[in-house]
Amino acid sequence: MSQPTTKASVNDFVVKFANVNGSGSASANNLFAKSILRMGIPVACRNIFPSNIQGLPTWYEVRVSEAGWLGRRGGVDLMVAMNPQTWDKDVASIDSGGYLFYDSSKPLPASKFRDDVTVIGMPITEICNKAYTDARQRQLFKNILYIGALSALLGIDPIEVEKLIGEEFRAKEKLIVPNVKAFLLGRDWAVANLADVDMRLKLERSGKVGDRIFIDGNSAAALGAIYGGATVCAWYPITPSTSVAEAYARYCKKLRTDPETGKARYAIVQAEDELASIGIVIGAGWNGARAFTCTSGPGISLMQEFLGLAYFAEIPSVVMNVQRGGPSTGMPTRTQQADILACAYASHGDTKHVLLFPQDPHESFEMSATAFDLADRLQTPVFLMLDLDIGMNDWVTQPLTWDDSRHLDRGKVMTREELDAGKEFGRYLDVDNDGIPYRTYPGTHPTRGAYFTRGTTKDRYARYSEEGPIYVDNMQRLLQKFETAKALVPRPVRTDAERQTQFGVIFFGSTAPAMAEALEGLREQDIHVNTLRLRAFPFDNDVDDFIADHAQVFVIEQNRDGQMRMLLVNECGVDPTKLISVLNYDGTPITARFITREIAEKVGVLKPIPLKKKVAR
């Protein structure tokens, strides 16, 4: 094995596993990440997997970060290369001075290695073949074997790994002993045979995790729906949103089942397609239930007509969109932020919808619950804009908390008592000049407060009409309601640099962790920027002010066409030349290195532009 000069790094490096999908590596790699987390060291994990069941390449990236960075850094310090198909690509991705760990059961020519990388060979297949006779065991225990070896090389506490194996297989106790045995077999071999490896990547116990938890965004959003009062979920299976419905079902069994009768106090319907699922949600919303569907881009495409109905008939509904690579089937198991325009203006005609942009599972939980309040308050569809990176990857995040004194905001609902008292009811009357009318639940009163729900044009009393002025009046009221929404949705978060700068950066959603780290990289190059993290659409006036305050504003997003930039230009009426796109859309989560490099290069060629004086509004 070759051993070039490397620099020491404690609790700060990137390990990447290259495996074959369906080989059983996922649970082993997850065991590796969790064992480091149990040592009090923050980790950030990214699972990059194909859309087929088995056979194609899959990667699992674990970033160890004492500083707590949760985004992808970019680059690899230790590559665990277990897939011959991707060998060349995997070896090329290792940073100079890094490490390559591989199965050395079969010899490889010198041309397959790099002189600037330390090569660590372990005859994993050979060891497994000697220890096990069953073909499936040989395959599965290969993964546990290399986890054992890595634990010795890096300094993972074996007690933590053994505890995790016990927890993983507590329902199948007979599997605990053989898995622990395989782990120790790999560890003991490494201790005996790899003592001469100059391993500069080390793990030391830390207290940097604290009370934070390890959870994926889809599970957090599902739990947010529970706390947000949702009792109806209608969905159709689609990657990467299926686990939202599965988690919701799991939580409902525990939290929405009558303890005395055992009866479910919820309804979960797997519809025949996405169109049917949003139709069920709208029907439940009209009836007064809090309902949602979970889907991804192709599902949004199919839901367009019903979304227009919910907007025009003003029926509360929540759509959790876990975005993936498109168009068409696209990259079903890759992440993007490419449904922004499709959701903001969903359906034909003139529509505008509320979008929420969580940055991590913690905000996925909070915004999920908030989405139901907003849908009721505004009587309109609300989109929770997740993506595969947030939704399907486990994140270290703050504990999910809930204020028990918080009440569900059902918005403007006219009661039987109010109707009996003679209060005028017109389903689309704007009595408060905020664009939001009062509604009634079906069966509120035997003779008053009833109306006909329609997707055709109507007057303020829900009566059918195709008269132009009446249609315009209704459409203008819907615009006023959207303006009212600005004060109700989560406001953007602005952070200014330590020194004055003409450059600003706008970002949102899952780009946030990488952006936070990129700021440090930019400061090291003496590049200073102010930032604004968008949390919702419609845009608060703070967004207009932020753009006006800077000569140039970079917009960080994960799609090809700069969809957020287009939305900002369209809604804020800004000069398009002020907004400069920084785009990542290869399906992998954006990295801090990419953002730092792109902004630094663009700043280097930009000429200073004098700021215009702000005009008082």
JSON list of C-alpha atoms in Angstrom, two decimals, residues 312-415:
[
{"chain": "A", "resi": 312, "resn": "PHE", "atom": "CA", "xyz": [-61.14, 29.46, -7.44]},
{"chain": "A", "resi": 313, "resn": "ALA", "atom": "CA", "xyz": [-63.70, 27.80, -5.15]},
{"chain": "A", "resi": 314, "resn": "GLU", "atom": "CA", "xyz": [-61.47, 28.76, -2.18]},
{"chain": "A", "resi": 315, "resn": "ILE", "atom": "CA", "xyz": [-61.15, 25.43, -0.44]},
{"chain": "A", "resi": 316, "resn": "PRO", "atom": "CA", "xyz": [-58.38, 24.82, 2.12]},
{"chain": "A", "resi": 317, "resn": "SER", "atom": "CA", "xyz": [-55.92, 22.10, 1.09]},
{"chain": "A", "resi": 318, "resn": "VAL", "atom": "CA", "xyz": [-52.28, 21.28, 1.73]},
{"chain": "A", "resi": 319, "resn": "VAL", "atom": "CA", "xyz": [-49.86, 19.75, -0.77]},
{"chain": "A", "resi": 320, "resn": "MET", "atom": "CA", "xyz": [-46.50, 18.44, 0.42]},
{"chain": "A", "resi": 321, "resn": "ASN", "atom": "CA", "xyz": [-44.28, 18.43, -2.65]},
{"chain": "A", "resi": 322, "resn": "VAL", "atom": "CA", "xyz": [-41.03, 16.49, -2.19]},
{"chain": "A", "resi": 323, "resn": "GLN", "atom": "CA", "xyz": [-39.22, 17.75, -5.28]},
{"chain": "A", "resi": 324, "resn": "ARG", "atom": "CA", "xyz": [-37.04, 15.55, -7.45]},
{"chain": "A", "resi": 325, "resn": "GLY", "atom": "CA", "xyz": [-35.24, 15.79, -10.80]},
{"chain": "A", "resi": 326, "resn": "GLY", "atom": "CA", "xyz": [-37.43, 16.42, -13.85]},
{"chain": "A", "resi": 327, "resn": "PRO", "atom": "CA", "xyz": [-38.95, 16.91, -16.35]},
{"chain": "A", "resi": 328, "resn": "SER", "atom": "CA", "xyz": [-41.13, 13.88, -17.06]},
{"chain": "A", "resi": 329, "resn": "THR", "atom": "CA", "xyz": [-39.85, 10.89, -15.07]},
{"chain": "A", "resi": 330, "resn": "GLY", "atom": "CA", "xyz": [-36.50, 12.69, -14.92]},
{"chain": "A", "resi": 331, "resn": "MET", "atom": "CA", "xyz": [-34.33, 11.53, -12.05]},
{"chain": "A", "resi": 332, "resn": "PRO", "atom": "CA", "xyz": [-36.78, 10.04, -9.53]},
{"chain": "A", "resi": 333, "resn": "THR", "atom": "CA", "xyz": [-34.17, 9.51, -6.82]},
{"chain": "A", "resi": 334, "resn": "ARG", "atom": "CA", "xyz": [-32.21, 12.74, -7.23]},
{"chain": "A", "resi": 335, "resn": "THR", "atom": "CA", "xyz": [-32.87, 16.10, -5.63]},
{"chain": "A", "resi": 336, "resn": "GLN", "atom": "CA", "xyz": [-33.79, 19.42, -7.24]},
{"chain": "A", "resi": 337, "resn": "GLN", "atom": "CA", "xyz": [-35.76, 22.60, -6.54]},
{"chain": "A", "resi": 338, "resn": "ALA", "atom": "CA", "xyz": [-37.43, 22.54, -9.93]},
{"chain": "A", "resi": 339, "resn": "ASP", "atom": "CA", "xyz": [-41.16, 22.78, -9.15]},
{"chain": "A", "resi": 340, "resn": "ILE", "atom": "CA", "xyz": [-41.19, 26.38, -7.98]},
{"chain": "A", "resi": 341, "resn": "LEU", "atom": "CA", "xyz": [-43.01, 27.91, -10.93]},
{"chain": "A", "resi": 342, "resn": "ALA", "atom": "CA", "xyz": [-45.21, 24.83, -11.42]},
{"chain": "A", "resi": 343, "resn": "CYS", "atom": "CA", "xyz": [-46.51, 25.26, -7.87]},
{"chain": "A", "resi": 344, "resn": "ALA", "atom": "CA", "xyz": [-46.54, 29.06, -7.63]},
{"chain": "A", "resi": 345, "resn": "TYR", "atom": "CA", "xyz": [-48.82, 29.33, -10.67]},
{"chain": "A", "resi": 346, "resn": "ALA", "atom": "CA", "xyz": [-50.37, 25.86, -10.68]},
{"chain": "A", "resi": 347, "resn": "SER", "atom": "CA", "xyz": [-53.35, 25.33, -13.01]},
{"chain": "A", "resi": 348, "resn": "HIS", "atom": "CA", "xyz": [-54.54, 27.21, -16.06]},
{"chain": "A", "resi": 349, "resn": "GLY", "atom": "CA", "xyz": [-55.78, 30.80, -15.98]},
{"chain": "A", "resi": 350, "resn": "ASP", "atom": "CA", "xyz": [-54.56, 33.33, -13.43]},
{"chain": "A", "resi": 351, "resn": "THR", "atom": "CA", "xyz": [-53.58, 31.60, -10.20]},
{"chain": "A", "resi": 352, "resn": "LYS", "atom": "CA", "xyz": [-51.12, 32.29, -7.40]},
{"chain": "A", "resi": 353, "resn": "HIS", "atom": "CA", "xyz": [-50.43, 29.88, -4.59]},
{"chain": "A", "resi": 354, "resn": "VAL", "atom": "CA", "xyz": [-48.74, 30.07, -1.19]},
{"chain": "A", "resi": 355, "resn": "LEU", "atom": "CA", "xyz": [-45.39, 28.24, -1.01]},
{"chain": "A", "resi": 356, "resn": "LEU", "atom": "CA", "xyz": [-43.39, 27.44, 2.14]},
{"chain": "A", "resi": 357, "resn": "PHE", "atom": "CA", "xyz": [-39.64, 26.68, 1.96]},
{"chain": "A", "resi": 358, "resn": "PRO", "atom": "CA", "xyz": [-38.27, 24.75, 4.98]},
{"chain": "A", "resi": 359, "resn": "GLN", "atom": "CA", "xyz": [-34.48, 24.54, 5.29]},
{"chain": "A", "resi": 360, "resn": "ASP", "atom": "CA", "xyz": [-34.30, 21.31, 7.33]},
{"chain": "A", "resi": 361, "resn": "PRO", "atom": "CA", "xyz": [-36.47, 18.71, 9.12]},
{"chain": "A", "resi": 362, "resn": "HIS", "atom": "CA", "xyz": [-37.04, 21.05, 12.08]},
{"chain": "A", "resi": 363, "resn": "GLU", "atom": "CA", "xyz": [-38.64, 23.66, 9.83]},
{"chain": "A", "resi": 364, "resn": "SER", "atom": "CA", "xyz": [-40.38, 20.89, 7.89]},
{"chain": "A", "resi": 365, "resn": "PHE", "atom": "CA", "xyz": [-42.20, 20.03, 11.11]},
{"chain": "A", "resi": 366, "resn": "GLU", "atom": "CA", "xyz": [-43.01, 23.65, 11.97]},
{"chain": "A", "resi": 367, "resn": "MET", "atom": "CA", "xyz": [-44.06, 24.69, 8.46]},
{"chain": "A", "resi": 368, "resn": "SER", "atom": "CA", "xyz": [-46.10, 21.55, 7.96]},
{"chain": "A", "resi": 369, "resn": "ALA", "atom": "CA", "xyz": [-48.26, 22.47, 10.95]},
{"chain": "A", "resi": 370, "resn": "THR", "atom": "CA", "xyz": [-48.34, 26.12, 9.84]},
{"chain": "A", "resi": 371, "resn": "ALA", "atom": "CA", "xyz": [-49.47, 25.12, 6.35]},
{"chain": "A", "resi": 372, "resn": "PHE", "atom": "CA", "xyz": [-52.82, 23.90, 7.70]},
{"chain": "A", "resi": 373, "resn": "ASP", "atom": "CA", "xyz": [-53.41, 27.16, 9.59]},
{"chain": "A", "resi": 374, "resn": "LEU", "atom": "CA", "xyz": [-52.60, 29.14, 6.45]},
{"chain": "A", "resi": 375, "resn": "ALA", "atom": "CA", "xyz": [-54.81, 26.97, 4.25]},
{"chain": "A", "resi": 376, "resn": "ASP", "atom": "CA", "xyz": [-57.77, 27.51, 6.60]},
{"chain": "A", "resi": 377, "resn": "ARG", "atom": "CA", "xyz": [-57.04, 31.19, 7.18]},
{"chain": "A", "resi": 378, "resn": "LEU", "atom": "CA", "xyz": [-56.65, 31.94, 3.47]},
{"chain": "A", "resi": 379, "resn": "GLN", "atom": "CA", "xyz": [-59.07, 29.28, 2.19]},
{"chain": "A", "resi": 380, "resn": "THR", "atom": "CA", "xyz": [-56.67, 28.19, -0.52]},
{"chain": "A", "resi": 381, "resn": "PRO", "atom": "CA", "xyz": [-54.11, 25.52, -1.42]},
{"chain": "A", "resi": 382, "resn": "VAL", "atom": "CA", "xyz": [-50.78, 25.79, 0.40]},
{"chain": "A", "resi": 383, "resn": "PHE", "atom": "CA", "xyz": [-47.63, 24.01, -0.79]},
{"chain": "A", "resi": 384, "resn": "LEU", "atom": "CA", "xyz": [-44.92, 22.74, 1.53]},
{"chain": "A", "resi": 385, "resn": "MET", "atom": "CA", "xyz": [-41.87, 22.73, -0.77]},
{"chain": "A", "resi": 386, "resn": "LEU", "atom": "CA", "xyz": [-39.64, 19.92, 0.45]},
{"chain": "A", "resi": 387, "resn": "ASP", "atom": "CA", "xyz": [-37.10, 18.14, -1.73]},
{"chain": "A", "resi": 388, "resn": "LEU", "atom": "CA", "xyz": [-35.44, 14.73, -1.75]},
{"chain": "A", "resi": 389, "resn": "ASP", "atom": "CA", "xyz": [-32.38, 15.99, 0.13]},
{"chain": "A", "resi": 390, "resn": "ILE", "atom": "CA", "xyz": [-34.44, 17.27, 3.06]},
{"chain": "A", "resi": 391, "resn": "GLY", "atom": "CA", "xyz": [-37.13, 14.62, 2.78]},
{"chain": "A", "resi": 392, "resn": "MET", "atom": "CA", "xyz": [-35.25, 11.33, 2.50]},
{"chain": "A", "resi": 393, "resn": "ASN", "atom": "CA", "xyz": [-31.93, 12.03, 4.23]},
{"chain": "A", "resi": 394, "resn": "ASP", "atom": "CA", "xyz": [-31.42, 11.95, 8.00]},
{"chain": "A", "resi": 395, "resn": "TRP", "atom": "CA", "xyz": [-30.39, 15.31, 9.44]},
{"chain": "A", "resi": 396, "resn": "VAL", "atom": "CA", "xyz": [-28.99, 16.38, 12.79]},
{"chain": "A", "resi": 397, "resn": "THR", "atom": "CA", "xyz": [-31.50, 18.97, 13.91]},
{"chain": "A", "resi": 398, "resn": "GLN", "atom": "CA", "xyz": [-32.97, 20.68, 16.93]},
{"chain": "A", "resi": 399, "resn": "PRO", "atom": "CA", "xyz": [-35.63, 18.67, 18.82]},
{"chain": "A", "resi": 400, "resn": "LEU", "atom": "CA", "xyz": [-39.15, 19.09, 17.49]},
{"chain": "A", "resi": 401, "resn": "THR", "atom": "CA", "xyz": [-41.14, 21.13, 19.99]},
{"chain": "A", "resi": 402, "resn": "TRP", "atom": "CA", "xyz": [-44.78, 22.12, 20.30]},
{"chain": "A", "resi": 403, "resn": "ASP", "atom": "CA", "xyz": [-46.56, 24.74, 22.37]},
{"chain": "A", "resi": 404, "resn": "ASP", "atom": "CA", "xyz": [-49.59, 23.00, 23.89]},
{"chain": "A", "resi": 405, "resn": "SER", "atom": "CA", "xyz": [-51.31, 26.36, 24.33]},
{"chain": "A", "resi": 406, "resn": "ARG", "atom": "CA", "xyz": [-51.30, 26.88, 20.57]},
{"chain": "A", "resi": 407, "resn": "HIS", "atom": "CA", "xyz": [-54.75, 26.74, 19.01]},
{"chain": "A", "resi": 408, "resn": "LEU", "atom": "CA", "xyz": [-55.58, 25.74, 15.46]},
{"chain": "A", "resi": 409, "resn": "ASP", "atom": "CA", "xyz": [-56.44, 28.80, 13.37]},
{"chain": "A", "resi": 410, "resn": "ARG", "atom": "CA", "xyz": [-59.57, 27.83, 11.44]},
{"chain": "A", "resi": 411, "resn": "GLY", "atom": "CA", "xyz": [-59.93, 31.27, 9.91]},
{"chain": "A", "resi": 412, "resn": "LYS", "atom": "CA", "xyz": [-63.24, 32.87, 9.05]},
{"chain": "A", "resi": 413, "resn": "VAL", "atom": "CA", "xyz": [-65.94, 30.29, 9.75]},
{"chain": "A", "resi": 414, "resn": "MET", "atom": "CA", "xyz": [-69.48, 31.56, 10.38]},
{"chain": "A", "resi": 415, "resn": "THR", "atom": "CA", "xyz": [-71.27, 29.71, 13.15]}
]
